[in-house]
PDB file of C-alpha atoms in Angstrom:
ATOM      1  CA  MET A 347    -105.304 125.816-150.460  1.00  0.00           C
ATOM      2  CA  ALA A 348    -109.077 125.543-150.480  1.00  0.00           C
ATOM      3  CA  GLN A 349    -111.364 128.223-151.876  1.00  0.00           C
ATOM      4  CA  ALA A 350    -115.105 127.662-151.455  1.00  0.00           C
ATOM      5  CA  GLN A 351    -117.740 130.014-152.844  1.00  0.00           C
ATOM      6  CA  VAL A 352    -121.452 130.418-152.154  1.00  0.00           C
ATOM      7  CA  ARG A 353    -123.226 132.387-154.888  1.00  0.00           C
ATOM      8  CA  TRP A 354    -126.747 133.747-155.263  1.00  0.00           C
ATOM      9  CA  ASP A 355    -128.172 134.633-158.704  1.00  0.00           C
ATOM     10  CA  ALA A 356    -129.012 138.270-157.983  1.00  0.00           C
ATOM     11  CA  GLY A 357    -129.568 139.082-161.665  1.00  0.00           C
ATOM     12  CA  ASN A 358    -132.437 136.614-161.824  1.00  0.00           C
ATOM     13  CA  ALA A 359    -133.976 137.949-158.610  1.00  0.00           C
ATOM     14  CA  PHE A 360    -133.751 141.678-159.446  1.00  0.00           C
ATOM     15  CA  PHE A 361    -133.664 141.957-163.260  1.00  0.00           C
ATOM     16  CA  ASP A 362    -135.166 138.639-164.495  1.00  0.00           C
ATOM     17  CA  VAL A 363    -131.881 137.829-166.307  1.00  0.00           C
ATOM     18  CA  LYS A 364    -130.434 134.418-165.415  1.00  0.00           C
ATOM     19  CA  ASP A 365    -126.725 133.606-164.991  1.00  0.00           C
ATOM     20  CA  ARG A 366    -125.414 137.174-165.353  1.00  0.00           C
ATOM     21  CA  LEU A 367    -124.948 138.746-161.891  1.00  0.00           C
ATOM     22  CA  PHE A 368    -124.018 136.759-158.803  1.00  0.00           C
ATOM     23  CA  LEU A 369    -123.450 137.933-155.225  1.00  0.00           C
ATOM     24  CA  GLY A 370    -122.057 135.834-152.419  1.00  0.00           C
ATOM     25  CA  ILE A 371    -119.179 135.032-150.101  1.00  0.00           C
ATOM     26  CA  GLU A 372    -115.860 133.271-150.562  1.00  0.00           C
ATOM     27  CA  TYR A 373    -113.767 131.450-147.979  1.00  0.00           C
ATOM     28  CA  GLN A 374    -110.020 130.868-148.492  1.00  0.00           C
ATOM     29  CA  TYR A 375    -107.949 128.508-146.379  1.00  0.00           C
ATOM     30  CA  TRP A 376    -104.178 128.129-146.690  1.00  0.00           C
ATOM     31  CA  ASN A 377    -102.082 125.514-144.904  1.00  0.00           C
ATOM     32  CA  ASN A 378     -98.278 125.625-145.162  1.00  0.00           C
ATOM     33  CA  LYS A 379     -98.386 128.888-147.124  1.00  0.00           C
ATOM     34  CA  LEU A 380     -95.025 129.693-148.778  1.00  0.00           C
ATOM     35  CA  GLY A 381     -93.405 126.639-147.193  1.00  0.00           C
ATOM     36  CA  THR A 382     -93.914 127.760-143.606  1.00  0.00           C
ATOM     37  CA  GLN A 383     -96.062 126.171-140.907  1.00  0.00           C
ATOM     38  CA  GLU A 384     -98.342 129.201-141.048  1.00  0.00           C
ATOM     39  CA  LYS A 385    -102.102 128.770-141.527  1.00  0.00           C
ATOM     40  CA  ASP A 386    -104.269 131.524-142.948  1.00  0.00           C
ATOM     41  CA  ASN A 387    -108.029 131.848-143.547  1.00  0.00           C
ATOM     42  CA  THR A 388    -110.095 134.669-144.966  1.00  0.00           C
ATOM     43  CA  VAL A 389    -113.778 135.386-145.652  1.00  0.00           C
ATOM     44  CA  GLN A 390    -114.486 137.808-148.519  1.00  0.00           C
ATOM     45  CA  ALA A 391    -117.490 139.341-150.271  1.00  0.00           C
ATOM     46  CA  LEU A 392    -117.937 138.143-153.846  1.00  0.00           C
ATOM     47  CA  ALA A 393    -119.511 139.769-156.911  1.00  0.00           C
ATOM     48  CA  VAL A 394    -119.397 138.085-160.340  1.00  0.00           C
ATOM     49  CA  TRP A 395    -120.606 139.696-163.590  1.00  0.00           C
ATOM     50  CA  ARG A 396    -120.721 137.459-166.673  1.00  0.00           C
ATOM     51  CA  PHE A 397    -121.078 139.032-170.101  1.00  0.00           C
TER      52      PHE A 397
END
Protein backbone atom coordinates (compact mmCIF):
# COMPACT_ATOMS: atom_id res chain seq x y z
CA MET A 1 0.00 0.00 0.00
CA ALA A 2 1.15 3.52 -0.77
CA GLN A 3 -0.62 6.63 0.48
CA ALA A 4 0.72 9.97 -0.75
CA GLN A 5 -0.66 13.32 0.39
CA VAL A 6 -0.29 16.85 -0.97
CA ARG A 7 -1.26 19.49 1.59
CA TRP A 8 -1.67 23.26 1.44
CA ASP A 9 -1.56 25.40 4.61
CA ALA A 10 -4.97 27.04 4.23
CA GLY A 11 -4.95 28.37 7.80
CA ASN A 12 -1.89 30.47 7.05
CA ALA A 13 -3.38 31.78 3.80
CA PHE A 14 -6.84 32.68 5.15
CA PHE A 15 -6.44 33.28 8.91
CA ASP A 16 -2.70 34.03 9.37
CA VAL A 17 -2.37 30.98 11.68
CA LYS A 18 0.38 28.56 10.64
CA ASP A 19 0.21 24.75 10.86
CA ARG A 20 -3.44 24.50 11.95
CA LEU A 21 -5.67 23.93 8.90
CA PHE A 22 -4.55 22.02 5.82
CA LEU A 23 -6.45 21.22 2.62
CA GLY A 24 -5.28 18.89 -0.11
CA ILE A 25 -5.60 15.58 -1.89
CA GLU A 26 -4.62 12.03 -1.02
CA TYR A 27 -3.84 9.14 -3.35
CA GLN A 28 -4.07 5.51 -2.18
CA TYR A 29 -2.68 2.58 -4.13
CA TRP A 30 -3.15 -1.06 -3.13
CA ASN A 31 -1.47 -4.03 -4.79
CA ASN A 32 -2.42 -7.58 -3.76
CA LYS A 33 -5.16 -6.30 -1.45
CA LEU A 34 -6.42 -9.02 0.94
CA GLY A 35 -4.17 -11.62 -0.68
CA THR A 36 -5.77 -11.41 -4.12
CA GLN A 37 -4.23 -10.22 -7.38
CA GLU A 38 -6.56 -7.23 -7.29
CA LYS A 39 -5.18 -3.69 -7.64
CA ASP A 40 -7.05 -0.67 -6.32
CA ASN A 41 -6.36 3.08 -6.45
CA THR A 42 -8.32 6.02 -5.11
CA VAL A 43 -8.01 9.82 -5.08
CA GLN A 44 -9.64 11.59 -2.12
CA ALA A 45 -10.09 15.14 -0.81
CA LEU A 46 -8.19 15.81 2.41
CA ALA A 47 -8.83 18.23 5.28
CA VAL A 48 -6.63 18.22 8.41
CA TRP A 49 -7.30 20.32 11.54
CA ARG A 50 -4.58 20.33 14.21
CA PHE A 51 -5.38 21.63 17.68
